[in-house]
mmCIF file of C-alpha atoms in Angstrom:
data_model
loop_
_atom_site.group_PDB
_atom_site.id
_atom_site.type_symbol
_atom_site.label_atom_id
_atom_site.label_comp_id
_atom_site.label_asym_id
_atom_site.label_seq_id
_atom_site.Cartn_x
_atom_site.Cartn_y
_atom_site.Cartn_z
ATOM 1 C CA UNK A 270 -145.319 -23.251 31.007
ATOM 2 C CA UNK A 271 -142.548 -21.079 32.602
ATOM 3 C CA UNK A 272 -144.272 -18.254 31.023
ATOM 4 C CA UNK A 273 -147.582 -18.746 32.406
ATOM 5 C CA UNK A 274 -146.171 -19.353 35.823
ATOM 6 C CA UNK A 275 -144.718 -16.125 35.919
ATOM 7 C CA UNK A 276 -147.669 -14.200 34.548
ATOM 8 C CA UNK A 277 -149.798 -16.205 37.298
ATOM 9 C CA UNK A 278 -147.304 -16.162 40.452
ATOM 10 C CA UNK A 279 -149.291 -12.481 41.246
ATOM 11 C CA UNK A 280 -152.231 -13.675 41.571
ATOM 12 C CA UNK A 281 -151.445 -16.562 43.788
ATOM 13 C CA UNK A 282 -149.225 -14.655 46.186
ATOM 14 C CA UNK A 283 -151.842 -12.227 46.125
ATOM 15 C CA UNK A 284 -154.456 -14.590 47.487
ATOM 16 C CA UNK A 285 -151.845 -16.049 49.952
ATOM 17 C CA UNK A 286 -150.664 -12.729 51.545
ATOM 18 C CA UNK A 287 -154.657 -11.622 51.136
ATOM 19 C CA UNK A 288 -155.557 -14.565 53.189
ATOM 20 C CA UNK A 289 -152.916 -14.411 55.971
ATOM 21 C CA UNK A 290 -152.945 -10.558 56.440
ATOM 22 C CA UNK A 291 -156.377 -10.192 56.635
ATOM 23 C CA UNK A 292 -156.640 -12.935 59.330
ATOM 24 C CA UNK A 293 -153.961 -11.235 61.345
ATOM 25 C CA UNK A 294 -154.806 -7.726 60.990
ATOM 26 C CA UNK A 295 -159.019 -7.867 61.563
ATOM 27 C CA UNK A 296 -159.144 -11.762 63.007
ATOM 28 C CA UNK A 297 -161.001 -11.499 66.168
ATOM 29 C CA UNK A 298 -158.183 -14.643 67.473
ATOM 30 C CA UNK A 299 -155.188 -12.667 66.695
ATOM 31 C CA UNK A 300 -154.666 -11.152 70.365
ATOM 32 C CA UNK A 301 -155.966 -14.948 72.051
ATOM 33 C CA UNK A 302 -153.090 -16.158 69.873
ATOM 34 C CA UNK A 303 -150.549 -13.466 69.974
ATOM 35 C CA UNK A 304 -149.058 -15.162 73.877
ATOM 36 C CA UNK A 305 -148.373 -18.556 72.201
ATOM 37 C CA UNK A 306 -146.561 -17.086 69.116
ATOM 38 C CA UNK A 307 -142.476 -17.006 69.139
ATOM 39 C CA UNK A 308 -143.028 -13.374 68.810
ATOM 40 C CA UNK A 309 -144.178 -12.819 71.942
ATOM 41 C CA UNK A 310 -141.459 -14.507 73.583
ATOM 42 C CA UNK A 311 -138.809 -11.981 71.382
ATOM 43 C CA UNK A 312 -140.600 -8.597 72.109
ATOM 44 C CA UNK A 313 -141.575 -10.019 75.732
ATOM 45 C CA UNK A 314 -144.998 -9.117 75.653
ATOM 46 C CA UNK A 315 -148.223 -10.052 74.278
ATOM 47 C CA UNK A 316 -149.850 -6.672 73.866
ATOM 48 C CA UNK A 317 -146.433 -5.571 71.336
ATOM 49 C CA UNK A 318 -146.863 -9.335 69.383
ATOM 50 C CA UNK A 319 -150.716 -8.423 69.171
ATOM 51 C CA UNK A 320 -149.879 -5.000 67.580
ATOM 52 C CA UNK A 321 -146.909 -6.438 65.774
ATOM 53 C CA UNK A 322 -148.867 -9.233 63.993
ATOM 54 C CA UNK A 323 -151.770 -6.498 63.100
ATOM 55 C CA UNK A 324 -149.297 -4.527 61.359
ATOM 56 C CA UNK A 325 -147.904 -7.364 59.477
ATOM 57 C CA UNK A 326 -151.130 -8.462 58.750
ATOM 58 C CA UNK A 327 -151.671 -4.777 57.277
ATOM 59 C CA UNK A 328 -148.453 -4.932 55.394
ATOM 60 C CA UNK A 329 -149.434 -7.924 53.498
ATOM 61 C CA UNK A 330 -152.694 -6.869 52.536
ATOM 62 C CA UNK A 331 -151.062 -3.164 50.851
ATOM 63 C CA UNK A 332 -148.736 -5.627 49.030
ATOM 64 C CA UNK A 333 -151.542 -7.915 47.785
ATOM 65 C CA UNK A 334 -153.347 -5.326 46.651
ATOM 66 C CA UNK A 335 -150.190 -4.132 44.726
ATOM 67 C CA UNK A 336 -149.467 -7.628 43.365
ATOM 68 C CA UNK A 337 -153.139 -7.284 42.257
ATOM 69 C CA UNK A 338 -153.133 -3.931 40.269
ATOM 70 C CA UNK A 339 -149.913 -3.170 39.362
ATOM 71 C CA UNK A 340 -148.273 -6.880 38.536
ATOM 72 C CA UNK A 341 -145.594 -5.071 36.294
ATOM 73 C CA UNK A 342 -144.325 -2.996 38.832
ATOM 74 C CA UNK A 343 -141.360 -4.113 40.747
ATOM 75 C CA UNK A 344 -142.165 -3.050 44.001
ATOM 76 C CA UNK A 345 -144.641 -5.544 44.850
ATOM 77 C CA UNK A 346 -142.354 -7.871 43.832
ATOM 78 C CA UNK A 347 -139.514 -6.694 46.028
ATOM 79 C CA UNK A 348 -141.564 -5.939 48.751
ATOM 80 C CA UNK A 349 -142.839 -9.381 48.768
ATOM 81 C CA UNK A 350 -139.253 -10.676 48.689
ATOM 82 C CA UNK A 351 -138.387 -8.881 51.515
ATOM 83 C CA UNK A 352 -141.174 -9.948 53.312
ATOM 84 C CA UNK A 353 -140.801 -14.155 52.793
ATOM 85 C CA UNK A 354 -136.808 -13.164 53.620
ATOM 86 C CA UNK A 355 -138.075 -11.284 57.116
ATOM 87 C CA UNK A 356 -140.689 -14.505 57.749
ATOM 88 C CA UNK A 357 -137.253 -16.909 57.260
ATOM 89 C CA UNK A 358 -135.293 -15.192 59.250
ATOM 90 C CA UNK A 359 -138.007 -14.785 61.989
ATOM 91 C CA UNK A 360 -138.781 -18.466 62.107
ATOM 92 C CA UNK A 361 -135.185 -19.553 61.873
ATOM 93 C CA UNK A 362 -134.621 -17.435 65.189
ATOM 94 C CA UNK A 363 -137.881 -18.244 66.797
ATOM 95 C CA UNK A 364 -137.169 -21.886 65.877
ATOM 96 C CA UNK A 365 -133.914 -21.229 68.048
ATOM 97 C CA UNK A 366 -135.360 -19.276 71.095
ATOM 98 C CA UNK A 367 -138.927 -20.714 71.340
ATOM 99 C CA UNK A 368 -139.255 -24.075 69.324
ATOM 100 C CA UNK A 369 -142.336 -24.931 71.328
ATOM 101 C CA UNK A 370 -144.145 -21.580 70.441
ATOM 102 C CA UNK A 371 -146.234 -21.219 67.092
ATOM 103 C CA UNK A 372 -145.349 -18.850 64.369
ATOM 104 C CA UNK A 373 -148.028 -17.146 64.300
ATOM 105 C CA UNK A 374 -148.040 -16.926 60.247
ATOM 106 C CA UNK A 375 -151.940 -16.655 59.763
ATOM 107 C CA UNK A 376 -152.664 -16.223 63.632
ATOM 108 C CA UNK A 377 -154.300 -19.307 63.742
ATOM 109 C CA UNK A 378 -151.749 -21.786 63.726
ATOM 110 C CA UNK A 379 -151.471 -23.259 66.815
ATOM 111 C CA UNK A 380 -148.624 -26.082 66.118
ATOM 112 C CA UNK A 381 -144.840 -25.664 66.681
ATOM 113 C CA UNK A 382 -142.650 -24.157 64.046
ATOM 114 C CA UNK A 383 -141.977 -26.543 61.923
ATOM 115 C CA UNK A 384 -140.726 -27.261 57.796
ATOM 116 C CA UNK A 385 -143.886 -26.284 56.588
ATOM 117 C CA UNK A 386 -143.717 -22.945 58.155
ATOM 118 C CA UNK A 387 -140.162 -22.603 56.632
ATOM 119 C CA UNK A 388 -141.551 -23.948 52.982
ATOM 120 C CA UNK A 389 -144.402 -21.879 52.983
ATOM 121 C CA UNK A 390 -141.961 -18.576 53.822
ATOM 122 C CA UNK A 391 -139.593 -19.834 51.263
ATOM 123 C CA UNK A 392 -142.615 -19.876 48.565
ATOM 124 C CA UNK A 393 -142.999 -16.091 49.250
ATOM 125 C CA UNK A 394 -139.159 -15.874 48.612
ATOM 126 C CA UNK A 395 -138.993 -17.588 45.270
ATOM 127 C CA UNK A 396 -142.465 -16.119 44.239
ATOM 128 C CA UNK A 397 -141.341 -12.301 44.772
ATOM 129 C CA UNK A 398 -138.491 -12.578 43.262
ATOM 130 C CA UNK A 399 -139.893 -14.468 40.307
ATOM 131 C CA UNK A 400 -142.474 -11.381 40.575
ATOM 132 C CA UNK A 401 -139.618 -8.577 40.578
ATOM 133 C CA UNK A 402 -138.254 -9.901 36.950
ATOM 134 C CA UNK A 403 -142.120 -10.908 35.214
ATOM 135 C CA UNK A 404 -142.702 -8.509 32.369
ATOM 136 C CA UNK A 405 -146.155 -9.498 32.287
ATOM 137 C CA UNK A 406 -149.468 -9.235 33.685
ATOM 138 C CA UNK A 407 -152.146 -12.110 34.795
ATOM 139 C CA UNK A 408 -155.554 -10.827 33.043
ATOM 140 C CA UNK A 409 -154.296 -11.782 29.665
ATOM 141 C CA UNK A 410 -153.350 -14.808 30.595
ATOM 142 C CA UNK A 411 -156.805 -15.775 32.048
ATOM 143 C CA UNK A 412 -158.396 -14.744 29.153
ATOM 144 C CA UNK A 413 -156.158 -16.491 26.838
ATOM 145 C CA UNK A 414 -155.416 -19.500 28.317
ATOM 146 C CA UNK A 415 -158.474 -20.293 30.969
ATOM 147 C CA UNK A 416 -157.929 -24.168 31.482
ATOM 148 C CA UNK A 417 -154.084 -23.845 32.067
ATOM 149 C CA UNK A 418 -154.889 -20.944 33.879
ATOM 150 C CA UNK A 419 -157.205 -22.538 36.496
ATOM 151 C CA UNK A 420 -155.105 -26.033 36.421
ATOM 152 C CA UNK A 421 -152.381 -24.262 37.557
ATOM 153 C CA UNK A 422 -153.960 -22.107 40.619
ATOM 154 C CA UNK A 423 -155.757 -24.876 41.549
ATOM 155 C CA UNK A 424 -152.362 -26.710 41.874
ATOM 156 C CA UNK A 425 -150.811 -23.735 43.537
ATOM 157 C CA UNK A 426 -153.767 -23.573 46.084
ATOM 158 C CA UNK A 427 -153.717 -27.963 46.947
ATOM 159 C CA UNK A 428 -149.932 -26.621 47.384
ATOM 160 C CA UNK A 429 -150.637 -23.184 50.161
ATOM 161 C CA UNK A 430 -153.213 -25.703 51.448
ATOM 162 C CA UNK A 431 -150.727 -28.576 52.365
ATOM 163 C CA UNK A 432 -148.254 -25.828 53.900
ATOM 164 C CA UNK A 433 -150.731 -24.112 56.409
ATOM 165 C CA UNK A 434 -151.293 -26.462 59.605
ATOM 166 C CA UNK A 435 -154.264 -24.473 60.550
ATOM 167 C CA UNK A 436 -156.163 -26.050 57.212
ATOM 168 C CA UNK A 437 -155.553 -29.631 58.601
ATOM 169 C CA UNK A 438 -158.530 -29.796 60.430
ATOM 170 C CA UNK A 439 -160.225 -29.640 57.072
ATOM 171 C CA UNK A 440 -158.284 -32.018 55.302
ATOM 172 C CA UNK A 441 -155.533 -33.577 56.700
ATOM 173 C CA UNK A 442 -157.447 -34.841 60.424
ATOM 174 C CA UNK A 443 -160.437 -36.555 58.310
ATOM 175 C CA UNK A 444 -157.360 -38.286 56.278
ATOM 176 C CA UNK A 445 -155.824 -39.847 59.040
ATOM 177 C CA UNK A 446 -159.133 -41.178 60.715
ATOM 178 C CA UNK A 447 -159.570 -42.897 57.482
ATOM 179 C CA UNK A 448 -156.358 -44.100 57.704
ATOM 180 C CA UNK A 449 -156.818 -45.365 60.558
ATOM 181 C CA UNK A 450 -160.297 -46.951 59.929
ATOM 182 C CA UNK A 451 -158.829 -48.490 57.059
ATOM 183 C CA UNK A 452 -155.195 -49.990 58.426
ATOM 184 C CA UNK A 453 -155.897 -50.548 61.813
ATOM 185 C CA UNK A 454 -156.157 -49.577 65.898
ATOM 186 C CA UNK A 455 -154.132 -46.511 66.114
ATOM 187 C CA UNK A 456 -152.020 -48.341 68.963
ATOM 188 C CA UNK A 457 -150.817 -50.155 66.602
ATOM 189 C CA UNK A 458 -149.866 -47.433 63.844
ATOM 190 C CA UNK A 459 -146.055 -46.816 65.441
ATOM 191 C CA UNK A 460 -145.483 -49.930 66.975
ATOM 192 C CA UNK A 461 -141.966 -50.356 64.622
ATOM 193 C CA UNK A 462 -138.638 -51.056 65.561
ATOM 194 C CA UNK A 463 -136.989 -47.957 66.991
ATOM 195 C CA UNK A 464 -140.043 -45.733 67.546
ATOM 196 C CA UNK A 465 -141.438 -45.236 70.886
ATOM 197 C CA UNK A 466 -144.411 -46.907 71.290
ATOM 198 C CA UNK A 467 -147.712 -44.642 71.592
ATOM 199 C CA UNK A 468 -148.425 -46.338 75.278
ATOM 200 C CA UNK A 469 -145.337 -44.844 76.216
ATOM 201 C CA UNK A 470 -145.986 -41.298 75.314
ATOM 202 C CA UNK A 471 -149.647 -41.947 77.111
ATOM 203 C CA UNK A 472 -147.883 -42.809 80.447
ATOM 204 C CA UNK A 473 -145.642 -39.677 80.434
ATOM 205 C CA UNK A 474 -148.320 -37.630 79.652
ATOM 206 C CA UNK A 475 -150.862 -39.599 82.262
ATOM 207 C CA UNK A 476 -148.187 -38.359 84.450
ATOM 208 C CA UNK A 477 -147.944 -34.854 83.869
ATOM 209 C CA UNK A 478 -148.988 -31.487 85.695
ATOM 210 C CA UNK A 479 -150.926 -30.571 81.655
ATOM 211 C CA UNK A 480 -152.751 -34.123 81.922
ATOM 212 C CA UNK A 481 -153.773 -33.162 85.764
ATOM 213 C CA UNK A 482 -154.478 -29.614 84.323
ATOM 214 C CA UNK A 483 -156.952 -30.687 81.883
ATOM 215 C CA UNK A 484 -158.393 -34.009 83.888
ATOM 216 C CA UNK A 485 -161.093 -31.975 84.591
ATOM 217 C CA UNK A 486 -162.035 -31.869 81.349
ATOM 218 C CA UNK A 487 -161.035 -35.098 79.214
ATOM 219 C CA UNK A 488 -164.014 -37.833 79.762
ATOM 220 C CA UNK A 489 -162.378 -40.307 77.351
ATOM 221 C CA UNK A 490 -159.481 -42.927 76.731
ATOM 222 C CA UNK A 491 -156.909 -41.856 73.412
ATOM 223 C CA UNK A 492 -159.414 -41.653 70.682
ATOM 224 C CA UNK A 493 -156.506 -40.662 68.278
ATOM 225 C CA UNK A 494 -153.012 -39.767 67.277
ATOM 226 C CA UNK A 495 -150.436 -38.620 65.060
ATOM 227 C CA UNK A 496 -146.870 -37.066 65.021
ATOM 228 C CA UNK A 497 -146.272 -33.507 62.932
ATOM 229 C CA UNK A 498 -142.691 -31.972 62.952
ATOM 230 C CA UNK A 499 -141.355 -34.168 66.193
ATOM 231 C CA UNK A 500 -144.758 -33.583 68.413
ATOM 232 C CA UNK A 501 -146.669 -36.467 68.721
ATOM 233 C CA UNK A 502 -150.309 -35.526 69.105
ATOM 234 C CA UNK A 503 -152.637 -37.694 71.551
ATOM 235 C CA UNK A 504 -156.165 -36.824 70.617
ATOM 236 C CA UNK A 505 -158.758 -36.909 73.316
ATOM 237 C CA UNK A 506 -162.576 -35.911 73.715
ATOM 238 C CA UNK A 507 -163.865 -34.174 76.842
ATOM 239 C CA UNK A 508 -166.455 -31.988 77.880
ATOM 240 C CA UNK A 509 -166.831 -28.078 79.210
ATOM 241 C CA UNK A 510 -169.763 -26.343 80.678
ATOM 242 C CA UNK A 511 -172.346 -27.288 82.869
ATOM 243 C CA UNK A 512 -176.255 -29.258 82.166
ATOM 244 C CA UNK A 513 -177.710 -28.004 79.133
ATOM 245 C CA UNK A 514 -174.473 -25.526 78.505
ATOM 246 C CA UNK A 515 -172.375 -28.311 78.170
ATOM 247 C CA UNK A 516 -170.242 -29.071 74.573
ATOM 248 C CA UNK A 517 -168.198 -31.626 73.482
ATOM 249 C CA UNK A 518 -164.459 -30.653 72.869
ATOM 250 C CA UNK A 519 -161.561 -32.392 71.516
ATOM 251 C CA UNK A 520 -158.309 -32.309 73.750
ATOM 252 C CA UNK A 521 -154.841 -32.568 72.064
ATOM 253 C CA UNK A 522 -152.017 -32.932 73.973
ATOM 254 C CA UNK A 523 -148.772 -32.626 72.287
ATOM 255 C CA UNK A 524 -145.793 -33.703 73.580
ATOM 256 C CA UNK A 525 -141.706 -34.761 72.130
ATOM 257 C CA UNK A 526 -142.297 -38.197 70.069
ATOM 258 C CA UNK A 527 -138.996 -39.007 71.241
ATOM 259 C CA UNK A 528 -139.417 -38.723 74.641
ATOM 260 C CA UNK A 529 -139.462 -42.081 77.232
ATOM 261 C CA UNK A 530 -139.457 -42.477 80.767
ATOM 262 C CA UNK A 531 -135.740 -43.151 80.856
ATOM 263 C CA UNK A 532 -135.218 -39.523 78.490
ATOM 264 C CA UNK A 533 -134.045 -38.078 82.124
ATOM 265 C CA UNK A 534 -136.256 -35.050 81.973
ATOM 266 C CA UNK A 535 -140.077 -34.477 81.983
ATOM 267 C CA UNK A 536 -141.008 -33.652 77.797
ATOM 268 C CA UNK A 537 -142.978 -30.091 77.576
ATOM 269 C CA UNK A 538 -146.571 -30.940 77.079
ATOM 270 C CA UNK A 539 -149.265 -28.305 74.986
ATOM 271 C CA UNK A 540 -152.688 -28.748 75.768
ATOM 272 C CA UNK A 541 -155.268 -27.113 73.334
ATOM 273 C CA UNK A 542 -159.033 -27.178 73.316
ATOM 274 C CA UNK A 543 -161.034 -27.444 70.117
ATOM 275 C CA UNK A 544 -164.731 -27.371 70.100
ATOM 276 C CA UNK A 545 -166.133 -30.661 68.592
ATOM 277 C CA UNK A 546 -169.263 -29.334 66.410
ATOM 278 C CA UNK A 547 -167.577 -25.766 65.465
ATOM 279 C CA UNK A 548 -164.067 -26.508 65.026
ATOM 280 C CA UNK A 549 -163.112 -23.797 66.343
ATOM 281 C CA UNK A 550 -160.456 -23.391 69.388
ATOM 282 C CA UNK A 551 -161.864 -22.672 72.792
ATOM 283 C CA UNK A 552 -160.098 -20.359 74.793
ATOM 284 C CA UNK A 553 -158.619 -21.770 78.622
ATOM 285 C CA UNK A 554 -160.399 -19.443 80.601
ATOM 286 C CA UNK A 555 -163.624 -20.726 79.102
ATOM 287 C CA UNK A 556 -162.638 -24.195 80.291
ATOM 288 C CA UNK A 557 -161.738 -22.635 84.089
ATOM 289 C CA UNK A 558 -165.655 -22.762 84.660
ATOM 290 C CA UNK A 559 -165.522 -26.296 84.213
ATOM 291 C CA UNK A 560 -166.032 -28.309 87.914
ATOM 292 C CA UNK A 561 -163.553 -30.096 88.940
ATOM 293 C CA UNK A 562 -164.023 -34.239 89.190
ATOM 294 C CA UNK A 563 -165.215 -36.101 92.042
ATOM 295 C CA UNK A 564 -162.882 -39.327 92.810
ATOM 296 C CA UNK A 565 -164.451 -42.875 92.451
ATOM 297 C CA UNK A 566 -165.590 -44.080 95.813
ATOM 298 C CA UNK A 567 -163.033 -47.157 96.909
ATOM 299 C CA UNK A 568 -164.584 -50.849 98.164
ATOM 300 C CA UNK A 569 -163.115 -53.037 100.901
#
């Protein structure tokens, strides 16, 4: 088993850092995400985080390939290493300076930093060094040894999967709306001793400049939520465009699951926009066309 793992731990990084650097360096989001990204905040521009993530992006694709063709080389190995040591020790200090900022990791991930980010850095770690020491290559092992072969990347994929927040849509969102269809009213789903009841995070955010922000927008009551790495996420639908332009979108709010009214300071609230029948985020200043709403005439 430890043999095939090492013979094998090429060709998953090399899909990993394949994936992630070629969504950073030729996405078409990168620079719409680059502002939101903890890297931003440390080089103090977007333009630099833009260029920065590119070139990362870049860098992990030459290493892929290397983990690819030359798996017995140590360089790849080391060079991967170093690069899941840099992605710690730039999450640990965006963590510190911007803990409300995404990582940017893929440049799609819109969610905090949070433990996954860490785990999935520390993966790249442990798998270059592991990498660095393998004597062997992967080919043989495919041919030798298909079923354990594909068992194990298929394992090692469910794992990458469950460590990238921008796959949730895919897997994790349809999950908890079963949950939910299955256990109960989602006002009820936190509702334990100790926790701050959902209502309450609704009534901070009901009274916050992001809620008055997107009002313009939302044309629903909480259709859903969920807490991920101390956000808890109020789910929403609206609607942006005009007459036969307009498209459902889904409105997340995210705000501190801790926070009440008596906290003693207003929680930071993230607003994001996702388009109900793509998936597919849709950028504020597409929502800035949207007209604002006309207030409910008053009787008596």
């Amino acid at each position: 088993m430890l043999s095939l793992t090492t013979s094998l731990a090429p060709l998953v990084l090399a899909g990993l850092l394949g994936w992630t650097g070629a969504v950073k360096a030729f996405g078409r989001d990168t620079a719409r995400q680059a502002p939101k990204t903890a890297l931003a905040r440390m080089l103090r521009s977007s333009e630099r985080a833009t260029t920065m993530l590119r070139l990362t992006g870049t860098a992990e694709l030459l290493i892929a390939a290397g983990l690819l063709a030359i798996p017995t080389n140590p360089v790849p190995g080391v060079a991967t290493a170093v690069l899941g040591a840099g992605f710690l020790g730039y999450l640990g200090y965006g963590r510190a300076v911007a803990p409300e900022s995404s990582c940017g990791c893929s440049a799609g991930d819109d969610t905090p930093i949070g433990w996954r980010a860490f785990a999935r850095a520390a993966v790249v770690l442990a798998g270059g060094a592991t990498v660095t020491v393998a004597r062997g290559t992967w080919w043989p092992t495919l041919r030798d040894r298909p079923a354990a072969a594909l068992a194990l990347l298929a394992g090692a994929a469910v794992v990458l999967i469950a460590l990238s927040a921008d796959l949730d849509r895919w897997w994790l969102l349809p999950l908890r709306r079963t949950r939910l269809r299955v256990f109960g009213h989602p006002l009820l789903g936190t509702a334990g001793r100790g926790r701050v009841p959902v209502a309450a995070s609704v009534e901070l955010l009901e009274n916050s400049l992001a809620w008055q922000a997107a009002a313009p927008v939302v044309r629903s009551a909480l259709l859903d939520h969920w807490e991920d790495g101390g956000w808890r996420i109020l789910q929403y639908s609206g609607v942006y465009g005009d007459r036969a332009e307009a498209r459902p979108v889904a409105v997340l709010f995210a705000l501190d699951a801790t926070a009440v009214r008596d906290t003693g300071k207003d929680p930071v609230v993230r607003v994001g926009y996702v388009d109900a029948e793509s998936g597919e985020p849709v950028a504020v200043d597409e929502l800035h066309a949207v007209p604002s709403r006309r207030s409910l005439p008053m009787a008596g």
